[in-house]
Amino acid sequence: MELDTGSLAIFVGFAAADRVQAVLDAAGHGDLRFSHGYVFQHLIEGAPTIGELAESLGVTQQAASKAVTELDGLGYTERFSDPLDARVRRVRLTDRGSEAVEIARRARTELERDLAERLGPQRLAAARTALEELLDELGGADAVRRRNVRPPR
């Protein structure tokens, strides 16, 4: 297979995401898309305003609002008044949203176990180390650590 490193890494990520999506589908979360994860990452540990979310995602407020409106309609997010200023509206995960996050986390853990069994723990660890070093070398590690990965343009 003659792929450059970046394309190969993306395709591996897509294949892993498909495995996780299959688990989410089976658990009743088939309405989630890969792109929803970019929004979820900002709601796991916080409750931003639409403006804050838009800035973090590098999109317009209209685009962020559209994504949240879709997730609201699916029952994954909800908007609420800021307790310190009722004029400010914030976004957070609902119980359904938090459940989807936990299911996806468990699916990724299971996938790691499966890969370790198939490839061997040392080979998988070496692959992970190489990918982590590449991510750092290309300047993406900090965004991952801060849960601030932006969608590709």
mmCIF file of N, CA and C in Angstrom, residues 19-134:
data_model
loop_
_atom_site.group_PDB
_atom_site.id
_atom_site.type_symbol
_atom_site.label_atom_id
_atom_site.label_comp_id
_atom_site.label_asym_id
_atom_site.label_seq_id
_atom_site.Cartn_x
_atom_site.Cartn_y
_atom_site.Cartn_z
ATOM 1 N N ARG A 19 -15.667 1.407 13.812
ATOM 2 C CA ARG A 19 -15.884 0.363 14.823
ATOM 3 C C ARG A 19 -16.643 0.923 16.026
ATOM 4 N N VAL A 20 -16.238 2.102 16.484
ATOM 5 C CA VAL A 20 -16.906 2.733 17.626
ATOM 6 C C VAL A 20 -18.343 3.075 17.245
ATOM 7 N N GLN A 21 -18.549 3.588 16.035
ATOM 8 C CA GLN A 21 -19.894 3.941 15.593
ATOM 9 C C GLN A 21 -20.812 2.721 15.573
ATOM 10 N N ALA A 22 -20.278 1.573 15.176
ATOM 11 C CA ALA A 22 -21.086 0.348 15.160
ATOM 12 C C ALA A 22 -21.589 0.014 16.566
ATOM 13 N N VAL A 23 -20.752 0.219 17.572
ATOM 14 C CA VAL A 23 -21.158 -0.025 18.959
ATOM 15 C C VAL A 23 -22.227 0.991 19.375
ATOM 16 N N LEU A 24 -22.006 2.257 19.003
ATOM 17 C CA LEU A 24 -23.003 3.289 19.312
ATOM 18 C C LEU A 24 -24.329 2.980 18.624
ATOM 19 N N ASP A 25 -24.273 2.550 17.373
ATOM 20 C CA ASP A 25 -25.485 2.194 16.638
ATOM 21 C C ASP A 25 -26.258 1.105 17.377
ATOM 22 N N ALA A 26 -25.536 0.064 17.793
ATOM 23 C CA ALA A 26 -26.166 -1.072 18.485
ATOM 24 C C ALA A 26 -26.763 -0.661 19.825
ATOM 25 N N ALA A 27 -26.216 0.400 20.426
ATOM 26 C CA ALA A 27 -26.695 0.862 21.733
ATOM 27 C C ALA A 27 -27.773 1.935 21.617
ATOM 28 N N GLY A 28 -28.274 2.160 20.407
ATOM 29 C CA GLY A 28 -29.351 3.126 20.231
ATOM 30 C C GLY A 28 -28.910 4.551 19.974
ATOM 31 N N HIS A 29 -27.652 4.717 19.572
ATOM 32 C CA HIS A 29 -27.126 6.063 19.288
ATOM 33 C C HIS A 29 -26.695 6.179 17.828
ATOM 34 N N GLY A 30 -27.444 5.540 16.949
ATOM 35 C CA GLY A 30 -27.130 5.554 15.529
ATOM 36 C C GLY A 30 -27.334 6.896 14.862
ATOM 37 N N ASP A 31 -27.932 7.837 15.577
ATOM 38 C CA ASP A 31 -28.147 9.161 15.010
ATOM 39 C C ASP A 31 -26.932 10.076 15.194
ATOM 40 N N LEU A 32 -25.922 9.606 15.912
ATOM 41 C CA LEU A 32 -24.697 10.403 16.072
ATOM 42 C C LEU A 32 -23.807 10.243 14.852
ATOM 43 N N ARG A 33 -23.093 11.337 14.520
ATOM 44 C CA ARG A 33 -22.133 11.321 13.422
ATOM 45 C C ARG A 33 -20.747 11.658 13.971
ATOM 46 N N PHE A 34 -19.753 11.296 13.209
ATOM 47 C CA PHE A 34 -18.365 11.575 13.582
ATOM 48 C C PHE A 34 -18.183 13.054 13.915
ATOM 49 N N SER A 35 -18.786 13.917 13.123
ATOM 50 C CA SER A 35 -18.625 15.364 13.316
ATOM 51 C C SER A 35 -19.185 15.844 14.651
ATOM 52 N N HIS A 36 -20.139 15.127 15.218
ATOM 53 C CA HIS A 36 -20.682 15.522 16.525
ATOM 54 C C HIS A 36 -19.605 15.470 17.609
ATOM 55 N N GLY A 37 -18.614 14.619 17.418
ATOM 56 C CA GLY A 37 -17.543 14.497 18.403
ATOM 57 C C GLY A 37 -16.786 15.798 18.621
ATOM 58 N N TYR A 38 -16.696 16.622 17.578
ATOM 59 C CA TYR A 38 -16.007 17.906 17.721
ATOM 60 C C TYR A 38 -16.748 18.813 18.693
ATOM 61 N N VAL A 39 -18.077 18.714 18.709
ATOM 62 C CA VAL A 39 -18.875 19.496 19.660
ATOM 63 C C VAL A 39 -18.787 18.858 21.043
ATOM 64 N N PHE A 40 -18.942 17.550 21.102
ATOM 65 C CA PHE A 40 -18.928 16.837 22.383
ATOM 66 C C PHE A 40 -17.671 17.127 23.183
ATOM 67 N N GLN A 41 -16.501 17.192 22.505
ATOM 68 C CA GLN A 41 -15.246 17.381 23.239
ATOM 69 C C GLN A 41 -15.267 18.640 24.088
ATOM 70 N N HIS A 42 -16.057 19.626 23.692
ATOM 71 C CA HIS A 42 -16.120 20.887 24.440
ATOM 72 C C HIS A 42 -17.189 20.870 25.527
ATOM 73 N N LEU A 43 -17.993 19.825 25.539
ATOM 74 C CA LEU A 43 -19.079 19.744 26.518
ATOM 75 C C LEU A 43 -18.805 18.721 27.610
ATOM 76 N N ILE A 44 -17.759 17.936 27.456
ATOM 77 C CA ILE A 44 -17.447 16.895 28.436
ATOM 78 C C ILE A 44 -17.093 17.501 29.783
ATOM 79 N N GLU A 45 -16.314 18.557 29.762
ATOM 80 C CA GLU A 45 -15.865 19.160 31.023
ATOM 81 C C GLU A 45 -16.347 20.589 31.197
ATOM 82 N N GLY A 46 -17.263 21.038 30.368
ATOM 83 C CA GLY A 46 -17.693 22.420 30.482
ATOM 84 C C GLY A 46 -19.071 22.637 29.906
ATOM 85 N N ALA A 47 -19.510 23.872 30.012
ATOM 86 C CA ALA A 47 -20.810 24.283 29.491
ATOM 87 C C ALA A 47 -20.633 25.664 28.847
ATOM 88 N N PRO A 48 -20.096 25.679 27.631
ATOM 89 C CA PRO A 48 -19.821 26.959 26.988
ATOM 90 C C PRO A 48 -21.080 27.629 26.454
ATOM 91 N N THR A 49 -20.945 28.906 26.147
ATOM 92 C CA THR A 49 -21.986 29.587 25.384
ATOM 93 C C THR A 49 -21.789 29.192 23.923
ATOM 94 N N ILE A 50 -22.759 29.491 23.090
ATOM 95 C CA ILE A 50 -22.611 29.213 21.657
ATOM 96 C C ILE A 50 -21.404 29.980 21.103
ATOM 97 N N GLY A 51 -21.235 31.216 21.533
ATOM 98 C CA GLY A 51 -20.092 32.010 21.071
ATOM 99 C C GLY A 51 -18.767 31.385 21.458
ATOM 100 N N GLU A 52 -18.657 30.911 22.698
ATOM 101 C CA GLU A 52 -17.433 30.252 23.153
ATOM 102 C C GLU A 52 -17.192 28.961 22.375
ATOM 103 N N LEU A 53 -18.267 28.210 22.143
ATOM 104 C CA LEU A 53 -18.159 26.968 21.384
ATOM 105 C C LEU A 53 -17.709 27.254 19.956
ATOM 106 N N ALA A 54 -18.299 28.260 19.343
ATOM 107 C CA ALA A 54 -17.925 28.625 17.977
ATOM 108 C C ALA A 54 -16.453 28.987 17.896
ATOM 109 N N GLU A 55 -15.993 29.776 18.852
ATOM 110 C CA GLU A 55 -14.581 30.178 18.857
ATOM 111 C C GLU A 55 -13.674 28.956 19.007
ATOM 112 N N SER A 56 -14.023 28.060 19.905
ATOM 113 C CA SER A 56 -13.216 26.857 20.115
ATOM 114 C C SER A 56 -13.177 25.967 18.880
ATOM 115 N N LEU A 57 -14.296 25.902 18.181
ATOM 116 C CA LEU A 57 -14.373 25.062 16.985
ATOM 117 C C LEU A 57 -13.816 25.748 15.745
ATOM 118 N N GLY A 58 -13.635 27.067 15.822
ATOM 119 C CA GLY A 58 -13.156 27.808 14.665
ATOM 120 C C GLY A 58 -14.217 27.949 13.589
ATOM 121 N N VAL A 59 -15.474 28.051 14.029
ATOM 122 C CA VAL A 59 -16.591 28.202 13.098
ATOM 123 C C VAL A 59 -17.399 29.435 13.496
ATOM 124 N N THR A 60 -18.371 29.786 12.682
ATOM 125 C CA THR A 60 -19.232 30.918 13.003
ATOM 126 C C THR A 60 -20.206 30.536 14.117
ATOM 127 N N GLN A 61 -20.769 31.543 14.763
ATOM 128 C CA GLN A 61 -21.788 31.276 15.783
ATOM 129 C C GLN A 61 -22.987 30.563 15.166
ATOM 130 N N GLN A 62 -23.319 30.921 13.921
ATOM 131 C CA GLN A 62 -24.445 30.271 13.251
ATOM 132 C C GLN A 62 -24.183 28.773 13.067
ATOM 133 N N ALA A 63 -22.947 28.428 12.686
ATOM 134 C CA ALA A 63 -22.610 27.014 12.492
ATOM 135 C C ALA A 63 -22.650 26.259 13.819
ATOM 136 N N ALA A 64 -22.120 26.878 14.870
ATOM 137 C CA ALA A 64 -22.156 26.230 16.187
ATOM 138 C C ALA A 64 -23.592 26.070 16.663
ATOM 139 N N SER A 65 -24.393 27.102 16.474
ATOM 140 C CA SER A 65 -25.796 27.044 16.898
ATOM 141 C C SER A 65 -26.548 25.956 16.140
ATOM 142 N N LYS A 66 -26.268 25.838 14.845
ATOM 143 C CA LYS A 66 -26.922 24.798 14.037
ATOM 144 C C LYS A 66 -26.567 23.405 14.557
ATOM 145 N N ALA A 67 -25.291 23.187 14.856
ATOM 146 C CA ALA A 67 -24.861 21.882 15.363
ATOM 147 C C ALA A 67 -25.522 21.575 16.700
ATOM 148 N N VAL A 68 -25.572 22.563 17.587
ATOM 149 C CA VAL A 68 -26.182 22.350 18.900
ATOM 150 C C VAL A 68 -27.685 22.155 18.772
ATOM 151 N N THR A 69 -28.328 22.889 17.888
ATOM 152 C CA THR A 69 -29.767 22.702 17.677
ATOM 153 C C THR A 69 -30.053 21.275 17.227
ATOM 154 N N GLU A 70 -29.209 20.752 16.344
ATOM 155 C CA GLU A 70 -29.375 19.363 15.909
ATOM 156 C C GLU A 70 -29.204 18.402 17.085
ATOM 157 N N LEU A 71 -28.156 18.607 17.884
ATOM 158 C CA LEU A 71 -27.909 17.727 19.035
ATOM 159 C C LEU A 71 -29.000 17.884 20.095
ATOM 160 N N ASP A 72 -29.527 19.106 20.257
ATOM 161 C CA ASP A 72 -30.663 19.317 21.168
ATOM 162 C C ASP A 72 -31.848 18.460 20.720
ATOM 163 N N GLY A 73 -32.135 18.512 19.434
ATOM 164 C CA GLY A 73 -33.270 17.770 18.883
ATOM 165 C C GLY A 73 -33.129 16.271 19.022
ATOM 166 N N LEU A 74 -31.900 15.800 19.045
ATOM 167 C CA LEU A 74 -31.642 14.361 19.199
ATOM 168 C C LEU A 74 -31.559 13.952 20.668
ATOM 169 N N GLY A 75 -31.597 14.941 21.566
ATOM 170 C CA GLY A 75 -31.577 14.649 22.995
ATOM 171 C C GLY A 75 -30.200 14.519 23.610
ATOM 172 N N TYR A 76 -29.146 14.946 22.902
ATOM 173 C CA TYR A 76 -27.790 14.812 23.422
ATOM 174 C C TYR A 76 -27.304 16.044 24.178
ATOM 175 N N THR A 77 -27.868 17.196 23.873
ATOM 176 C CA THR A 77 -27.473 18.435 24.528
ATOM 177 C C THR A 77 -28.708 19.213 24.947
ATOM 178 N N GLU A 78 -28.467 20.179 25.815
ATOM 179 C CA GLU A 78 -29.538 21.093 26.212
ATOM 180 C C GLU A 78 -28.926 22.448 26.517
ATOM 181 N N ARG A 79 -29.726 23.476 26.321
ATOM 182 C CA ARG A 79 -29.297 24.829 26.653
ATOM 183 C C ARG A 79 -29.954 25.207 27.974
ATOM 184 N N PHE A 80 -29.256 26.001 28.748
ATOM 185 C CA PHE A 80 -29.783 26.414 30.046
ATOM 186 C C PHE A 80 -29.263 27.802 30.373
ATOM 187 N N SER A 81 -29.946 28.465 31.286
ATOM 188 C CA SER A 81 -29.525 29.797 31.716
ATOM 189 C C SER A 81 -28.361 29.688 32.684
ATOM 190 N N ASP A 82 -27.380 30.538 32.485
ATOM 191 C CA ASP A 82 -26.232 30.600 33.384
ATOM 192 C C ASP A 82 -26.731 30.996 34.768
ATOM 193 N N PRO A 83 -26.363 30.266 35.816
ATOM 194 C CA PRO A 83 -26.841 30.589 37.162
ATOM 195 C C PRO A 83 -26.417 31.974 37.653
ATOM 196 N N LEU A 84 -25.328 32.509 37.109
ATOM 197 C CA LEU A 84 -24.849 33.815 37.535
ATOM 198 C C LEU A 84 -25.431 34.959 36.721
ATOM 199 N N ASP A 85 -25.939 34.650 35.531
ATOM 200 C CA ASP A 85 -26.514 35.683 34.667
ATOM 201 C C ASP A 85 -27.544 35.019 33.767
ATOM 202 N N ALA A 86 -28.806 35.148 34.120
ATOM 203 C CA ALA A 86 -29.890 34.461 33.419
ATOM 204 C C ALA A 86 -29.995 34.861 31.945
ATOM 205 N N ARG A 87 -29.360 35.962 31.559
ATOM 206 C CA ARG A 87 -29.399 36.372 30.149
ATOM 207 C C ARG A 87 -28.466 35.534 29.285
ATOM 208 N N VAL A 88 -27.507 34.876 29.916
ATOM 209 C CA VAL A 88 -26.520 34.066 29.197
ATOM 210 C C VAL A 88 -27.015 32.626 29.110
ATOM 211 N N ARG A 89 -26.994 32.089 27.881
ATOM 212 C CA ARG A 89 -27.412 30.692 27.666
ATOM 213 C C ARG A 89 -26.171 29.835 27.425
ATOM 214 N N ARG A 90 -26.136 28.711 28.097
ATOM 215 C CA ARG A 90 -25.012 27.776 27.974
ATOM 216 C C ARG A 90 -25.517 26.446 27.429
ATOM 217 N N VAL A 91 -24.579 25.611 27.013
ATOM 218 C CA VAL A 91 -24.883 24.300 26.439
ATOM 219 C C VAL A 91 -24.182 23.231 27.260
ATOM 220 N N ARG A 92 -24.887 22.139 27.517
ATOM 221 C CA ARG A 92 -24.272 21.009 28.226
ATOM 222 C C ARG A 92 -24.821 19.705 27.660
ATOM 223 N N LEU A 93 -24.112 18.638 27.969
ATOM 224 C CA LEU A 93 -24.582 17.303 27.602
ATOM 225 C C LEU A 93 -25.747 16.916 28.499
ATOM 226 N N THR A 94 -26.700 16.221 27.932
ATOM 227 C CA THR A 94 -27.768 15.623 28.725
ATOM 228 C C THR A 94 -27.289 14.256 29.218
ATOM 229 N N ASP A 95 -28.114 13.579 29.969
ATOM 230 C CA ASP A 95 -27.772 12.212 30.388
ATOM 231 C C ASP A 95 -27.554 11.322 29.163
ATOM 232 N N ARG A 96 -28.373 11.507 28.122
ATOM 233 C CA ARG A 96 -28.217 10.728 26.882
ATOM 234 C C ARG A 96 -26.860 11.027 26.239
ATOM 235 N N GLY A 97 -26.454 12.282 26.243
ATOM 236 C CA GLY A 97 -25.157 12.655 25.693
ATOM 237 C C GLY A 97 -24.016 12.040 26.485
ATOM 238 N N SER A 98 -24.115 12.109 27.803
ATOM 239 C CA SER A 98 -23.077 11.519 28.658
ATOM 240 C C SER A 98 -23.019 10.004 28.479
ATOM 241 N N GLU A 99 -24.179 9.375 28.317
ATOM 242 C CA GLU A 99 -24.229 7.935 28.071
ATOM 243 C C GLU A 99 -23.493 7.593 26.772
ATOM 244 N N ALA A 100 -23.718 8.368 25.727
ATOM 245 C CA ALA A 100 -23.048 8.116 24.443
ATOM 246 C C ALA A 100 -21.535 8.250 24.596
ATOM 247 N N VAL A 101 -21.090 9.234 25.352
ATOM 248 C CA VAL A 101 -19.653 9.416 25.591
ATOM 249 C C VAL A 101 -19.091 8.176 26.279
ATOM 250 N N GLU A 102 -19.770 7.687 27.301
ATOM 251 C CA GLU A 102 -19.275 6.506 28.034
ATOM 252 C C GLU A 102 -19.268 5.265 27.158
ATOM 253 N N ILE A 103 -20.290 5.091 26.335
ATOM 254 C CA ILE A 103 -20.330 3.940 25.425
ATOM 255 C C ILE A 103 -19.168 4.014 24.442
ATOM 256 N N ALA A 104 -18.915 5.192 23.895
ATOM 257 C CA ALA A 104 -17.813 5.361 22.943
ATOM 258 C C ALA A 104 -16.468 5.109 23.620
ATOM 259 N N ARG A 105 -16.325 5.570 24.838
ATOM 260 C CA ARG A 105 -15.068 5.323 25.574
ATOM 261 C C ARG A 105 -14.848 3.833 25.795
ATOM 262 N N ARG A 106 -15.897 3.135 26.200
ATOM 263 C CA ARG A 106 -15.775 1.681 26.402
ATOM 264 C C ARG A 106 -15.456 0.975 25.090
ATOM 265 N N ALA A 107 -16.067 1.423 24.002
ATOM 266 C CA ALA A 107 -15.818 0.808 22.686
ATOM 267 C C ALA A 107 -14.365 1.019 22.263
ATOM 268 N N ARG A 108 -13.822 2.203 22.525
ATOM 269 C CA ARG A 108 -12.419 2.458 22.176
ATOM 270 C C ARG A 108 -11.482 1.613 23.034
ATOM 271 N N THR A 109 -11.827 1.436 24.302
ATOM 272 C CA THR A 109 -11.018 0.592 25.189
ATOM 273 C C THR A 109 -11.033 -0.849 24.691
ATOM 274 N N GLU A 110 -12.200 -1.323 24.299
ATOM 275 C CA GLU A 110 -12.322 -2.689 23.777
ATOM 276 C C GLU A 110 -11.544 -2.843 22.464
ATOM 277 N N LEU A 111 -11.608 -1.840 21.619
ATOM 278 C CA LEU A 111 -10.854 -1.878 20.370
ATOM 279 C C LEU A 111 -9.357 -1.944 20.654
ATOM 280 N N GLU A 112 -8.881 -1.181 21.622
ATOM 281 C CA GLU A 112 -7.459 -1.240 22.007
ATOM 282 C C GLU A 112 -7.081 -2.647 22.468
ATOM 283 N N ARG A 113 -7.960 -3.275 23.258
ATOM 284 C CA ARG A 113 -7.694 -4.644 23.718
ATOM 285 C C ARG A 113 -7.611 -5.609 22.538
ATOM 286 N N ASP A 114 -8.566 -5.459 21.604
ATOM 287 C CA ASP A 114 -8.575 -6.326 20.421
ATOM 288 C C ASP A 114 -7.309 -6.144 19.589
ATOM 289 N N LEU A 115 -6.910 -4.896 19.401
ATOM 290 C CA LEU A 115 -5.696 -4.631 18.621
ATOM 291 C C LEU A 115 -4.461 -5.186 19.314
ATOM 292 N N ALA A 116 -4.405 -5.079 20.626
ATOM 293 C CA ALA A 116 -3.268 -5.622 21.376
ATOM 294 C C ALA A 116 -3.207 -7.141 21.233
ATOM 295 N N GLU A 117 -4.365 -7.783 21.230
ATOM 296 C CA GLU A 117 -4.403 -9.239 21.047
ATOM 297 C C GLU A 117 -3.943 -9.632 19.651
ATOM 298 N N ARG A 118 -4.374 -8.900 18.649
ATOM 299 C CA ARG A 118 -4.054 -9.241 17.262
ATOM 300 C C ARG A 118 -2.613 -8.894 16.886
ATOM 301 N N LEU A 119 -2.155 -7.728 17.308
ATOM 302 C CA LEU A 119 -0.823 -7.260 16.917
ATOM 303 C C LEU A 119 0.256 -7.586 17.938
ATOM 304 N N GLY A 120 -0.175 -7.816 19.157
ATOM 305 C CA GLY A 120 0.756 -7.965 20.264
ATOM 306 C C GLY A 120 0.906 -6.625 20.958
ATOM 307 N N PRO A 121 0.993 -6.649 22.283
ATOM 308 C CA PRO A 121 1.039 -5.390 23.027
ATOM 309 C C PRO A 121 2.255 -4.524 22.690
ATOM 310 N N GLN A 122 3.410 -5.150 22.393
ATOM 311 C CA GLN A 122 4.606 -4.356 22.096
ATOM 312 C C GLN A 122 4.466 -3.630 20.760
ATOM 313 N N ARG A 123 3.962 -4.323 19.743
ATOM 314 C CA ARG A 123 3.792 -3.681 18.426
ATOM 315 C C ARG A 123 2.767 -2.558 18.507
ATOM 316 N N LEU A 124 1.674 -2.790 19.243
ATOM 317 C CA LEU A 124 0.670 -1.737 19.376
ATOM 318 C C LEU A 124 1.246 -0.544 20.128
ATOM 319 N N ALA A 125 1.987 -0.806 21.178
ATOM 320 C CA ALA A 125 2.610 0.286 21.940
ATOM 321 C C ALA A 125 3.587 1.066 21.057
ATOM 322 N N ALA A 126 4.346 0.378 20.226
ATOM 323 C CA ALA A 126 5.290 1.057 19.330
ATOM 324 C C ALA A 126 4.539 1.912 18.307
ATOM 325 N N ALA A 127 3.443 1.388 17.790
ATOM 326 C CA ALA A 127 2.638 2.159 16.831
ATOM 327 C C ALA A 127 2.055 3.404 17.495
ATOM 328 N N ARG A 128 1.548 3.232 18.705
ATOM 329 C CA ARG A 128 0.990 4.379 19.443
ATOM 330 C C ARG A 128 2.068 5.430 19.710
ATOM 331 N N THR A 129 3.235 4.980 20.124
ATOM 332 C CA THR A 129 4.333 5.910 20.393
ATOM 333 C C THR A 129 4.700 6.687 19.128
ATOM 334 N N ALA A 130 4.792 5.988 18.015
ATOM 335 C CA ALA A 130 5.127 6.654 16.752
ATOM 336 C C ALA A 130 4.048 7.685 16.383
ATOM 337 N N LEU A 131 2.794 7.313 16.531
ATOM 338 C CA LEU A 131 1.713 8.249 16.206
ATOM 339 C C LEU A 131 1.707 9.452 17.150
ATOM 340 N N GLU A 132 1.955 9.221 18.435
ATOM 341 C CA GLU A 132 2.025 10.330 19.394
ATOM 342 C C GLU A 132 3.166 11.278 19.047
ATOM 343 N N GLU A 133 4.311 10.712 18.663
ATOM 344 C CA GLU A 133 5.460 11.541 18.289
ATOM 345 C C GLU A 133 5.161 12.333 17.017
ATOM 346 N N LEU A 134 4.503 11.709 16.053
ATOM 347 C CA LEU A 134 4.122 12.407 14.828
ATOM 348 C C LEU A 134 3.138 13.535 15.119
#
